[in-house]
Amino acid sequence: MAETKYIFVTGGVVSSLGKGIISSSLGKLLQARGYNITIQKFDPYINIDPGTLNPYEHGECYVTVDGMETDLDLGHYERFTGIQTTKANSMTTGRIYKSVIDKERRGDYLGKTIQVVPHITDEIKRNIKLLGQKFHYDFVITEIGGTIGDIESAPFIEAIRQLKWELGKRAINMHLTYVPFLKAAGELKTKPTQHSVKELQSIGIQPDILVLRTEKHLGDGIRKKVAAFCNVDFDCVVQSEDLPSIYEVPVNMQNQGLDAAVLRKCNEPIEPAPQLGPWKAFLERREKATKTVNIGLVGKYDLQDAYKSIRESLSQAGTYNDHKTVISFINSEKLTEENVAEKLAGLDGIVICPGFGQRGIAGKIIAAHHTRTHDIPTFGICLGMQMMVIEFARNVLGYADANSREMDEKTPHNVIDIMEEQKNITNMGGTMRLGAYECLLRQGSRAFDIYRKEHIQERHRHRYEFNNNFEKEYERNGMKCVGRNPESELVEIVEIPSLKWYIGTQFHPEYQSTVLNPHPLFLDFVKTAIEQHKNK
Ligand code: GLN
């Protein structure tokens, strides 16, 4: 393709319509047709990145290979398409303003008054086009966070209006809306969609494609009505019904011709629809897997989105082990020594989740103790790994006051310590050890067996780290430090080889598990949990 084409994905009526899933699905379908694509997210909030946001506000914080803390939608982009996103795939109002203000201080605009239009909108446009220009993608899909009509998204929408005008057929808008079903009336209602499209039109954007989110199937009559009221071609009105799994969405979109409609709107030739072989094989395997494996997530955020990538990684691993992963959340704040056996009963494997701060860590330590002493497969991730290490120090090495410096600044048994380079850092935003780092695995270890190689790369997000001064004691007593950063010597993986599966990783493997490339650690963990289930 000669020039990059731009697809802008906006949402109306309500939030949480699944713009991220639709963007990922469209990306997947275009990719299957041989196009080189990328997907980026522009979020209208003022934070520079979501790194300082509470998961209750924003769900999980996803980390890219190059160390950007981003929106969880980037996780969907990677899981669906297998592309690796970077810092440039994620933008916020905060970063746009910061860049404009920095330029103003440098004198780049000398003599001028800096305004939302054109300076902020120009900066948004420049950033939207950045990836396409640099890597010559065929398609760049840009998802705009929030809902049409929000005050804060106005400059982004204005930038899209301008780009659509400037780029002509090279830019289209795909708008997602909601079609509610009113039970009392027994009817599906299109008026909110009509209003949302009017709102877009009043800003000067004519949507090219409409995706109608619905809990009930929409007949052709409704699609025709929407098409007529909104000036959109009939074949460009598709529906996104609730499906048993988000991974079915690409196939559903292909069956309705979403990708073909996009190509037609962009003046691209339309070849017959591709087979999606491996993807469909994954779905078939998933459907056939009826036996269940029960995994418990021990964490403090009782919210689906808080551990999104971990949940998806476990679910993918279930499919590849021909099982359905059933995930239960166990609130670590409510775990006590008295109730731990009861709360973890019936679970075949336990994940001790990542996190920050004091709240809920006592429960994580209790869980780690219970699963270690009862040989229940356990996977500790980041803070979860640190809690495994602390539990081992307290109950095996005999240091009752062992702790992380994050929780107790004064303990002499700081088995988890602040990293050297973190000691003088005062700013909280974007200053952790972030992104992909190399790790060297010890031959003969369980981790080495699982990865089947010595050199791996995994993504990180932390300030604290295993204290190497205690390493010998751990090793002597059965907890092995089997993964290590070759430059800094930081311990990245611990395991207890005498147990069925007791592995903690300082990194976050969940960021790298995709539908077609599931992560080996999750695959092996779930496999062991299934064996545990059978042995019960
Ligand atoms: N709070 C811990 C640290 O900063 C763990 C972070 C995490 O779980 N992502 O090291």
Coordinates of C-alpha atoms and ligand atoms in Angstrom, one line a residue:
M1 CA 0.0 0.0 0.0
A2 CA 1.4 3.4 -0.9
E3 CA 0.3 5.5 1.9
T4 CA -0.8 4.8 5.5
K5 CA -4.6 4.8 6.1
Y6 CA -6.1 5.9 9.4
I7 CA -9.1 4.4 11.2
F8 CA -10.4 6.4 14.1
V9 CA -12.5 4.5 16.7
T10 CA -14.8 6.5 18.8
G11 CA -17.6 5.6 21.2
G12 CA -21.0 7.1 22.1
V13 CA -23.9 6.7 24.5
V14 CA -22.0 4.9 27.3
S15 CA -18.5 3.8 28.1
S16 CA -17.3 0.2 28.4
L17 CA -18.7 -0.7 24.9
G18 CA -15.6 -2.7 24.1
K19 CA -13.9 -0.3 21.8
G20 CA -10.6 -1.9 22.6
I21 CA -11.9 -5.4 21.6
I22 CA -13.4 -4.1 18.4
S23 CA -10.2 -2.2 17.5
S24 CA -8.1 -5.3 18.3
S25 CA -10.5 -7.5 16.2
L26 CA -10.4 -5.2 13.2
G27 CA -6.6 -5.1 13.5
K28 CA -6.5 -8.9 13.6
L29 CA -8.7 -9.1 10.5
L30 CA -6.7 -6.6 8.5
Q31 CA -3.5 -8.4 9.5
A32 CA -5.0 -11.7 8.3
R33 CA -5.5 -10.0 4.9
G34 CA -1.7 -9.3 4.8
Y35 CA -1.8 -5.7 5.9
N36 CA 0.8 -4.3 8.2
I37 CA -1.1 -2.7 11.1
T38 CA -0.7 -1.1 14.5
I39 CA -3.2 0.1 17.1
Q40 CA -2.8 3.1 19.4
K41 CA -4.9 4.5 22.2
F42 CA -5.4 8.2 22.9
D43 CA -6.8 8.9 26.3
P44 CA -8.3 12.3 27.2
Y45 CA -7.3 12.4 30.9
I46 CA -4.6 14.7 32.1
N47 CA -2.3 12.2 33.8
I48 CA 0.9 11.7 31.8
D49 CA 0.2 7.9 31.9
P50 CA -2.0 5.6 34.0
G51 CA 1.0 4.5 36.2
T52 CA -0.1 6.6 39.1
L53 CA -3.8 5.7 38.8
N54 CA -5.5 3.4 41.2
P55 CA -6.7 0.2 39.5
Y56 CA -10.2 1.0 40.9
E57 CA -10.1 4.1 38.6
H58 CA -8.6 2.5 35.6
G59 CA -8.1 -1.2 35.8
E60 CA -4.8 -2.8 35.2
C61 CA -1.8 -0.8 34.2
Y62 CA -0.2 -2.5 31.1
V63 CA 3.5 -2.2 30.5
T64 CA 5.0 -2.1 27.0
V65 CA 8.5 -3.6 26.2
D66 CA 10.0 -0.1 26.1
G67 CA 8.7 0.6 29.6
M68 CA 5.7 2.7 29.1
E69 CA 2.9 2.3 31.7
T70 CA -0.3 2.3 29.6
D71 CA -4.0 1.6 29.3
L72 CA -5.1 -2.0 29.6
D73 CA -6.5 -1.8 26.0
L74 CA -2.9 -2.1 24.8
G75 CA -3.0 -5.6 26.3
H76 CA -5.9 -6.5 24.1
Y77 CA -4.1 -5.1 21.1
E78 CA -1.1 -7.3 21.8
R79 CA -3.1 -10.4 22.7
F80 CA -5.2 -10.3 19.6
T81 CA -2.7 -9.3 17.0
G82 CA 0.7 -10.4 18.5
I83 CA 2.2 -6.9 17.6
Q84 CA 4.4 -5.3 20.2
T85 CA 3.2 -1.9 21.2
T86 CA 5.5 0.8 22.4
K87 CA 5.4 4.2 24.1
A88 CA 4.2 5.7 20.8
N89 CA 1.1 3.6 20.9
S90 CA -0.2 5.3 24.0
M91 CA -1.0 9.0 24.4
T92 CA -2.8 11.2 26.9
T93 CA -3.9 14.8 27.1
G94 CA -1.2 15.2 29.8
R95 CA 1.6 14.2 27.4
I96 CA 0.1 16.4 24.6
Y97 CA 0.0 19.5 26.8
K98 CA 3.4 18.8 28.3
S99 CA 5.0 18.6 24.9
V100 CA 3.2 21.8 23.8
I101 CA 4.2 23.6 27.0
D102 CA 7.8 22.4 26.7
K103 CA 7.9 23.8 23.1
E104 CA 6.5 27.1 24.3
R105 CA 9.2 27.4 26.9
R106 CA 11.9 26.5 24.4
G107 CA 10.6 29.4 22.2
D108 CA 9.3 27.2 19.3
Y109 CA 6.3 29.3 19.0
L110 CA 7.9 32.7 19.7
G111 CA 5.5 35.6 19.3
K112 CA 2.3 33.5 19.2
T113 CA -0.5 32.9 21.6
I114 CA -0.8 29.2 22.3
Q115 CA -4.3 27.9 21.9
V116 CA -6.2 24.6 22.0
V117 CA -6.9 25.1 18.3
P118 CA -4.5 25.0 16.5
H119 CA -1.6 24.2 18.8
I120 CA -3.0 21.3 20.9
T121 CA -4.9 19.8 18.0
D122 CA -1.8 20.1 15.8
E123 CA 0.2 18.2 18.4
I124 CA -2.5 15.5 18.6
K125 CA -2.5 15.2 14.8
R126 CA 1.3 15.0 14.8
N127 CA 1.2 12.2 17.3
I128 CA -1.6 10.3 15.6
K129 CA 0.5 10.2 12.4
L130 CA 3.9 9.5 14.1
L131 CA 3.8 5.7 13.9
G132 CA 2.5 5.5 10.4
Q133 CA 5.2 7.9 9.1
K134 CA 8.0 6.2 10.9
F135 CA 7.1 2.5 10.1
H136 CA 5.0 2.9 7.0
Y137 CA 2.1 0.9 8.4
D138 CA -0.7 0.2 5.9
F139 CA -3.3 0.9 8.6
V140 CA -3.0 2.7 11.9
I141 CA -6.1 2.2 14.1
T142 CA -6.5 5.0 16.7
E143 CA -8.9 4.4 19.6
I144 CA -10.0 7.5 21.4
G145 CA -10.8 6.9 25.1
G146 CA -14.0 8.2 26.6
T147 CA -17.3 9.0 25.0
I148 CA -18.3 11.5 22.4
G149 CA -19.5 14.7 24.0
D150 CA -17.1 14.6 26.9
I151 CA -15.6 18.0 27.5
E152 CA -12.1 16.6 27.8
S153 CA -12.2 14.6 24.5
A154 CA -13.2 17.7 22.4
P155 CA -9.6 18.5 21.1
F156 CA -9.1 14.9 20.0
I157 CA -12.4 14.8 18.1
E158 CA -11.5 18.2 16.5
A159 CA -8.2 16.7 15.5
I160 CA -9.9 13.7 13.9
R161 CA -12.3 16.1 12.0
Q162 CA -9.3 17.9 10.6
L163 CA -7.5 14.8 9.7
K164 CA -10.5 13.3 7.9
W165 CA -10.7 16.5 5.9
E166 CA -7.0 16.5 5.1
L167 CA -6.6 12.9 4.3
G168 CA -9.8 12.2 2.4
K169 CA -10.3 8.5 1.7
R170 CA -7.2 7.7 3.8
A171 CA -9.1 8.4 7.0
I172 CA -12.3 6.9 8.2
N173 CA -14.3 6.9 11.5
M174 CA -15.8 3.9 13.1
H175 CA -18.2 4.8 15.8
L176 CA -19.4 2.4 18.5
T177 CA -22.8 3.0 20.2
Y178 CA -25.2 1.1 22.4
V179 CA -28.6 -0.2 21.5
P180 CA -30.5 -0.9 24.7
F181 CA -33.3 -3.3 25.1
L182 CA -36.2 -1.9 27.1
K183 CA -37.7 -4.8 28.9
A184 CA -41.0 -3.1 29.7
A185 CA -41.5 -2.1 26.1
G186 CA -40.0 -5.3 24.8
E187 CA -38.1 -3.3 22.3
L188 CA -34.6 -2.5 21.2
K189 CA -34.1 1.3 21.0
T190 CA -32.0 3.1 18.4
K191 CA -32.6 6.7 19.6
P192 CA -29.4 6.9 21.7
T193 CA -27.4 5.8 18.6
Q194 CA -29.1 8.4 16.5
H195 CA -28.3 11.1 19.1
S196 CA -24.7 10.0 19.4
V197 CA -24.2 10.2 15.7
K198 CA -25.9 13.6 15.6
E199 CA -23.4 14.7 18.2
L200 CA -20.5 13.5 16.0
Q201 CA -22.1 15.2 12.9
S202 CA -22.5 18.4 14.8
I203 CA -18.8 18.5 15.4
G204 CA -18.3 17.9 11.7
I205 CA -17.6 14.1 11.6
Q206 CA -19.6 11.8 9.5
P207 CA -19.1 8.2 10.7
D208 CA -18.3 5.7 8.0
I209 CA -18.9 2.6 10.0
L210 CA -21.2 2.0 13.0
V211 CA -20.8 -0.8 15.4
L212 CA -23.9 -1.3 17.5
R213 CA -23.3 -3.0 20.9
T214 CA -26.3 -5.0 21.9
E215 CA -27.4 -7.7 24.3
K216 CA -30.0 -9.0 21.8
H217 CA -29.7 -9.8 18.1
L218 CA -30.6 -6.9 15.9
G219 CA -32.7 -7.7 12.8
D220 CA -32.1 -6.1 9.4
G221 CA -35.0 -3.7 10.0
I222 CA -33.1 -2.0 12.9
R223 CA -29.8 -1.9 11.0
K224 CA -31.6 -0.3 8.0
K225 CA -33.3 2.2 10.2
V226 CA -29.9 3.2 11.8
A227 CA -28.3 3.3 8.4
A228 CA -31.0 5.6 7.0
F229 CA -31.0 8.0 10.0
C230 CA -27.3 8.2 10.3
N231 CA -26.2 8.5 6.6
V232 CA -24.3 5.3 6.8
D233 CA -24.3 2.5 4.2
F234 CA -26.3 -0.6 5.3
D235 CA -23.3 -2.9 5.0
C236 CA -21.4 -0.5 7.2
V237 CA -23.8 -1.0 10.2
V238 CA -22.6 -4.1 12.1
Q239 CA -23.6 -5.4 15.4
S240 CA -21.5 -6.5 18.4
E241 CA -23.6 -8.9 20.4
D242 CA -22.5 -10.3 23.7
L243 CA -20.5 -13.4 23.0
P244 CA -19.3 -16.2 25.4
S245 CA -15.7 -15.0 24.8
I246 CA -14.0 -11.8 23.6
Y247 CA -11.9 -14.0 21.3
E248 CA -15.0 -14.8 19.2
V249 CA -15.4 -11.2 18.3
P250 CA -13.0 -11.2 15.3
V251 CA -14.8 -14.1 13.7
N252 CA -18.1 -12.4 14.4
M253 CA -16.9 -9.2 12.8
Q254 CA -15.6 -11.0 9.8
N255 CA -18.9 -12.8 9.3
Q256 CA -20.6 -9.5 9.1
G257 CA -18.0 -8.1 6.8
L258 CA -16.5 -5.4 9.0
D259 CA -13.1 -5.6 7.4
A260 CA -14.5 -5.6 3.9
A261 CA -16.6 -2.5 4.7
V262 CA -13.4 -0.8 6.0
L263 CA -11.5 -1.7 2.9
R264 CA -14.3 -0.5 0.6
K265 CA -14.5 2.8 2.5
C266 CA -10.7 3.2 2.1
N267 CA -10.8 2.4 -1.6
E268 CA -8.8 -0.8 -1.1
P269 CA -9.3 -3.9 -3.2
I270 CA -11.4 -6.5 -1.5
E271 CA -10.1 -10.1 -1.8
P272 CA -12.1 -13.1 -0.4
A273 CA -12.1 -13.2 3.4
P274 CA -9.1 -15.0 4.9
Q275 CA -9.5 -18.3 6.8
L276 CA -8.2 -17.3 10.2
G277 CA -7.1 -20.9 10.6
P278 CA -5.0 -20.8 13.8
W279 CA -7.4 -18.4 15.5
K280 CA -10.4 -20.6 14.7
A281 CA -8.5 -23.7 15.9
F282 CA -7.9 -21.9 19.2
L283 CA -11.7 -21.1 19.4
E284 CA -12.6 -24.7 18.6
R285 CA -10.2 -26.0 21.2
R286 CA -11.7 -23.6 23.7
E287 CA -15.2 -24.7 23.0
K288 CA -14.4 -28.4 23.3
A289 CA -12.6 -27.9 26.6
T290 CA -15.4 -28.6 29.1
K291 CA -13.4 -30.0 32.1
T292 CA -12.5 -27.2 34.5
V293 CA -9.4 -26.2 36.4
N294 CA -10.0 -23.9 39.4
I295 CA -7.5 -21.1 39.9
G296 CA -7.6 -18.6 42.8
L297 CA -6.3 -15.1 42.5
V298 CA -5.2 -13.8 45.9
G299 CA -5.2 -10.0 45.6
K300 CA -6.7 -6.9 47.0
Y301 CA -8.7 -5.5 44.1
D302 CA -12.0 -7.1 43.8
L303 CA -12.5 -5.9 40.2
Q304 CA -12.3 -7.9 37.0
D305 CA -10.1 -5.4 35.2
A306 CA -7.5 -5.0 37.9
Y307 CA -5.7 -8.2 37.0
K308 CA -6.8 -8.3 33.4
S309 CA -3.7 -9.7 31.7
I310 CA -3.3 -12.4 34.4
R311 CA -6.9 -13.5 33.9
E312 CA -6.4 -13.6 30.1
S313 CA -3.1 -15.5 30.4
L314 CA -4.7 -18.1 32.7
S315 CA -7.7 -18.5 30.4
Q316 CA -5.5 -18.9 27.3
A317 CA -3.4 -21.5 29.2
G318 CA -6.5 -23.4 30.1
T319 CA -7.5 -23.7 26.5
Y320 CA -4.1 -24.9 25.4
N321 CA -4.4 -27.5 28.2
D322 CA -7.9 -28.5 27.0
H323 CA -9.5 -27.2 30.1
K324 CA -11.7 -24.3 31.0
T325 CA -10.0 -22.1 33.6
V326 CA -12.4 -21.0 36.3
I327 CA -11.0 -18.1 38.2
S328 CA -12.1 -17.2 41.7
F329 CA -11.0 -14.0 43.4
I330 CA -9.8 -14.3 47.0
N331 CA -9.6 -11.0 48.9
S332 CA -6.3 -11.0 50.7
E333 CA -7.5 -8.5 53.2
K334 CA -10.0 -11.0 54.4
L335 CA -7.6 -14.0 54.6
T336 CA -6.6 -15.1 58.1
E337 CA -4.7 -18.1 59.4
E338 CA -8.0 -19.4 60.7
N339 CA -9.9 -19.2 57.4
V340 CA -7.2 -19.8 54.8
A341 CA -7.8 -23.5 54.4
E342 CA -11.5 -23.0 53.9
K343 CA -11.0 -20.1 51.5
L344 CA -8.5 -21.9 49.3
A345 CA -10.3 -25.2 49.5
G346 CA -11.2 -26.7 46.1
L347 CA -8.7 -24.6 44.2
D348 CA -6.1 -26.4 42.1
G349 CA -3.7 -23.5 41.8
I350 CA -3.1 -20.1 43.4
V351 CA -1.8 -16.9 41.9
I352 CA -0.5 -14.4 44.4
C353 CA -1.1 -11.1 42.6
P354 CA 1.1 -8.0 42.1
G355 CA 0.5 -4.8 44.0
F356 CA 1.8 -1.9 46.0
G357 CA 1.7 -0.9 49.7
Q358 CA 0.7 -2.5 53.0
R359 CA -2.9 -3.2 52.4
G360 CA -3.7 -6.9 52.0
I361 CA -0.1 -8.2 52.2
A362 CA -0.7 -10.1 55.5
G363 CA -3.2 -12.3 53.6
K364 CA -0.8 -12.8 50.7
I365 CA 1.8 -14.1 53.1
I366 CA -0.7 -16.4 54.8
A367 CA -1.7 -17.8 51.4
A368 CA 1.9 -18.3 50.4
H369 CA 2.5 -20.2 53.7
H370 CA -0.6 -22.4 53.3
T371 CA 0.2 -23.3 49.7
R372 CA 3.9 -24.0 50.4
T373 CA 3.1 -26.2 53.4
H374 CA 0.3 -28.0 51.5
D375 CA 2.1 -28.3 48.2
I376 CA -0.6 -26.5 46.2
P377 CA 0.7 -25.1 42.8
T378 CA 1.5 -21.4 43.4
F379 CA 2.5 -18.7 41.1
G380 CA 3.7 -15.4 42.7
I381 CA 4.0 -12.4 40.4
C382 CA 6.0 -9.3 41.4
L383 CA 4.6 -8.4 44.8
G384 CA 3.3 -12.0 44.9
M385 CA 6.9 -13.3 44.5
Q386 CA 8.1 -10.9 47.2
M387 CA 5.5 -12.2 49.6
M388 CA 6.7 -15.8 48.9
V389 CA 10.2 -14.7 49.7
I390 CA 9.1 -13.0 53.0
E391 CA 7.0 -15.9 54.1
F392 CA 10.0 -18.3 53.5
A393 CA 12.2 -16.0 55.6
R394 CA 9.7 -15.8 58.4
N395 CA 8.8 -19.5 58.6
V396 CA 11.8 -21.3 57.3
L397 CA 14.8 -19.1 57.9
G398 CA 13.4 -18.1 61.2
Y399 CA 13.4 -14.3 60.8
A400 CA 10.0 -13.4 62.3
D401 CA 10.6 -9.7 61.4
A402 CA 11.6 -10.3 57.8
N403 CA 9.9 -7.9 55.5
S404 CA 10.2 -5.7 52.4
R405 CA 11.6 -2.2 52.8
E406 CA 8.4 -1.0 51.2
M407 CA 6.4 -2.1 54.2
D408 CA 9.0 -1.8 57.0
E409 CA 11.9 0.6 56.6
K410 CA 13.8 -0.5 59.7
T411 CA 13.7 -4.3 59.7
P412 CA 17.2 -5.9 59.9
H413 CA 15.9 -8.7 57.8
N414 CA 15.0 -6.8 54.7
V415 CA 14.8 -9.8 52.4
I416 CA 13.1 -7.5 49.8
D417 CA 15.0 -4.3 49.5
I418 CA 14.8 -1.1 47.6
M419 CA 16.8 -1.2 44.4
E420 CA 20.0 0.8 44.5
E421 CA 19.0 3.1 41.6
Q422 CA 15.6 3.8 43.2
K423 CA 17.1 5.2 46.4
N424 CA 17.3 8.8 45.4
I425 CA 14.1 8.9 43.3
T426 CA 11.5 11.3 44.6
N427 CA 9.0 11.6 41.7
M428 CA 6.5 8.8 41.6
G429 CA 5.4 8.8 38.0
G430 CA 7.3 6.6 35.4
T431 CA 10.3 6.1 37.7
M432 CA 10.0 2.4 38.5
R433 CA 12.2 -0.3 36.8
L434 CA 9.9 -0.6 33.8
G435 CA 9.8 -2.6 30.6
A436 CA 11.7 -5.6 29.2
Y437 CA 15.0 -6.8 30.8
E438 CA 17.0 -9.8 30.1
C439 CA 17.1 -12.7 32.5
L440 CA 19.4 -15.7 32.5
L441 CA 18.0 -19.0 33.7
R442 CA 19.9 -21.6 35.7
Q443 CA 20.3 -24.8 33.8
G444 CA 18.5 -27.7 35.4
S445 CA 15.9 -25.5 37.1
R446 CA 12.2 -25.8 36.7
A447 CA 12.1 -22.4 35.1
F448 CA 14.7 -23.5 32.5
D449 CA 12.7 -26.7 31.8
I450 CA 9.6 -24.6 31.2
Y451 CA 11.2 -22.0 28.9
R452 CA 13.6 -24.5 27.3
K453 CA 16.2 -21.8 26.9
E454 CA 18.7 -19.8 28.9
H455 CA 18.1 -16.3 27.8
I456 CA 14.6 -14.8 28.2
Q457 CA 13.2 -11.3 28.2
E458 CA 10.3 -10.2 30.4
R459 CA 8.7 -7.0 31.4
H460 CA 8.9 -5.3 34.8
R461 CA 7.3 -2.7 37.0
H462 CA 8.7 -2.5 40.4
R463 CA 11.0 -0.6 42.9
Y464 CA 11.9 -3.3 45.3
E465 CA 13.9 -6.5 44.7
F466 CA 15.2 -9.7 46.3
N467 CA 18.1 -8.8 48.6
N468 CA 21.1 -10.8 47.4
N469 CA 22.7 -10.7 50.8
F470 CA 20.3 -13.5 51.9
E471 CA 20.7 -15.6 48.7
K472 CA 23.0 -18.3 50.2
E473 CA 20.6 -18.8 53.1
Y474 CA 17.7 -19.2 50.8
E475 CA 19.6 -21.6 48.5
R476 CA 20.7 -23.7 51.5
N477 CA 17.2 -24.0 52.7
G478 CA 15.5 -25.0 49.5
M479 CA 14.3 -21.8 47.8
K480 CA 16.5 -21.3 44.7
C481 CA 17.2 -18.1 42.8
V482 CA 17.1 -19.5 39.3
G483 CA 16.7 -16.4 37.1
R484 CA 18.9 -13.4 37.2
N485 CA 19.6 -10.3 35.3
P486 CA 23.0 -10.7 33.8
E487 CA 24.1 -7.1 34.2
S488 CA 22.6 -6.0 37.6
E489 CA 22.6 -9.5 39.2
L490 CA 19.0 -8.9 40.3
V491 CA 17.1 -12.0 41.1
E492 CA 14.1 -12.3 38.8
I493 CA 12.8 -15.9 39.6
V494 CA 12.7 -18.0 42.7
E495 CA 11.4 -21.5 43.0
I496 CA 11.2 -24.4 45.4
P497 CA 12.1 -27.4 43.4
S498 CA 10.9 -29.9 46.0
L499 CA 7.3 -28.7 45.5
K500 CA 5.0 -29.4 42.6
W501 CA 5.0 -25.8 41.4
Y502 CA 6.1 -23.0 43.6
I503 CA 7.5 -20.2 41.4
G504 CA 7.8 -16.5 41.9
T505 CA 8.7 -14.0 39.2
Q506 CA 9.8 -10.5 39.9
F507 CA 8.6 -9.7 36.3
H508 CA 5.2 -9.8 34.9
P509 CA 4.9 -12.7 32.4
E510 CA 1.2 -11.9 31.9
Y511 CA 2.1 -8.9 29.7
Q512 CA 3.6 -11.3 27.1
S513 CA 0.9 -14.0 26.8
T514 CA -1.1 -13.8 23.5
V515 CA -3.8 -15.9 22.0
L516 CA -1.5 -17.6 19.5
N517 CA 1.6 -17.5 21.7
P518 CA 0.5 -18.4 25.2
H519 CA 3.2 -17.9 27.9
P520 CA 5.1 -21.0 28.9
L521 CA 5.0 -20.2 32.6
F522 CA 1.2 -20.0 32.6
L523 CA 0.9 -23.1 30.4
D524 CA 3.0 -25.1 32.8
F525 CA 1.4 -23.7 35.9
V526 CA -2.2 -24.5 34.6
K527 CA -1.0 -28.0 33.5
T528 CA 0.3 -28.7 37.0
A529 CA -2.9 -27.3 38.5
I530 CA -4.9 -29.8 36.3
E531 CA -2.7 -32.6 37.6
Q532 CA -3.4 -31.5 41.1
H533 CA -7.1 -31.5 40.4
K534 CA -6.9 -35.1 39.1
N535 CA -5.0 -36.3 42.1
K536 CA -7.6 -35.0 44.5
Ligands
GLN1 N1 5.4 -3.0 45.2 C1 6.4 -3.9 44.7 C2 7.6 -3.1 44.2 O1 7.5 -2.0 43.9 C3 5.8 -4.8 43.7 C4 5.3 -4.1 42.5 C5 4.4 -5.0 41.6 O2 3.8 -5.9 42.1 N2 4.2 -4.6 40.4 O3 8.6 -3.7 44.0

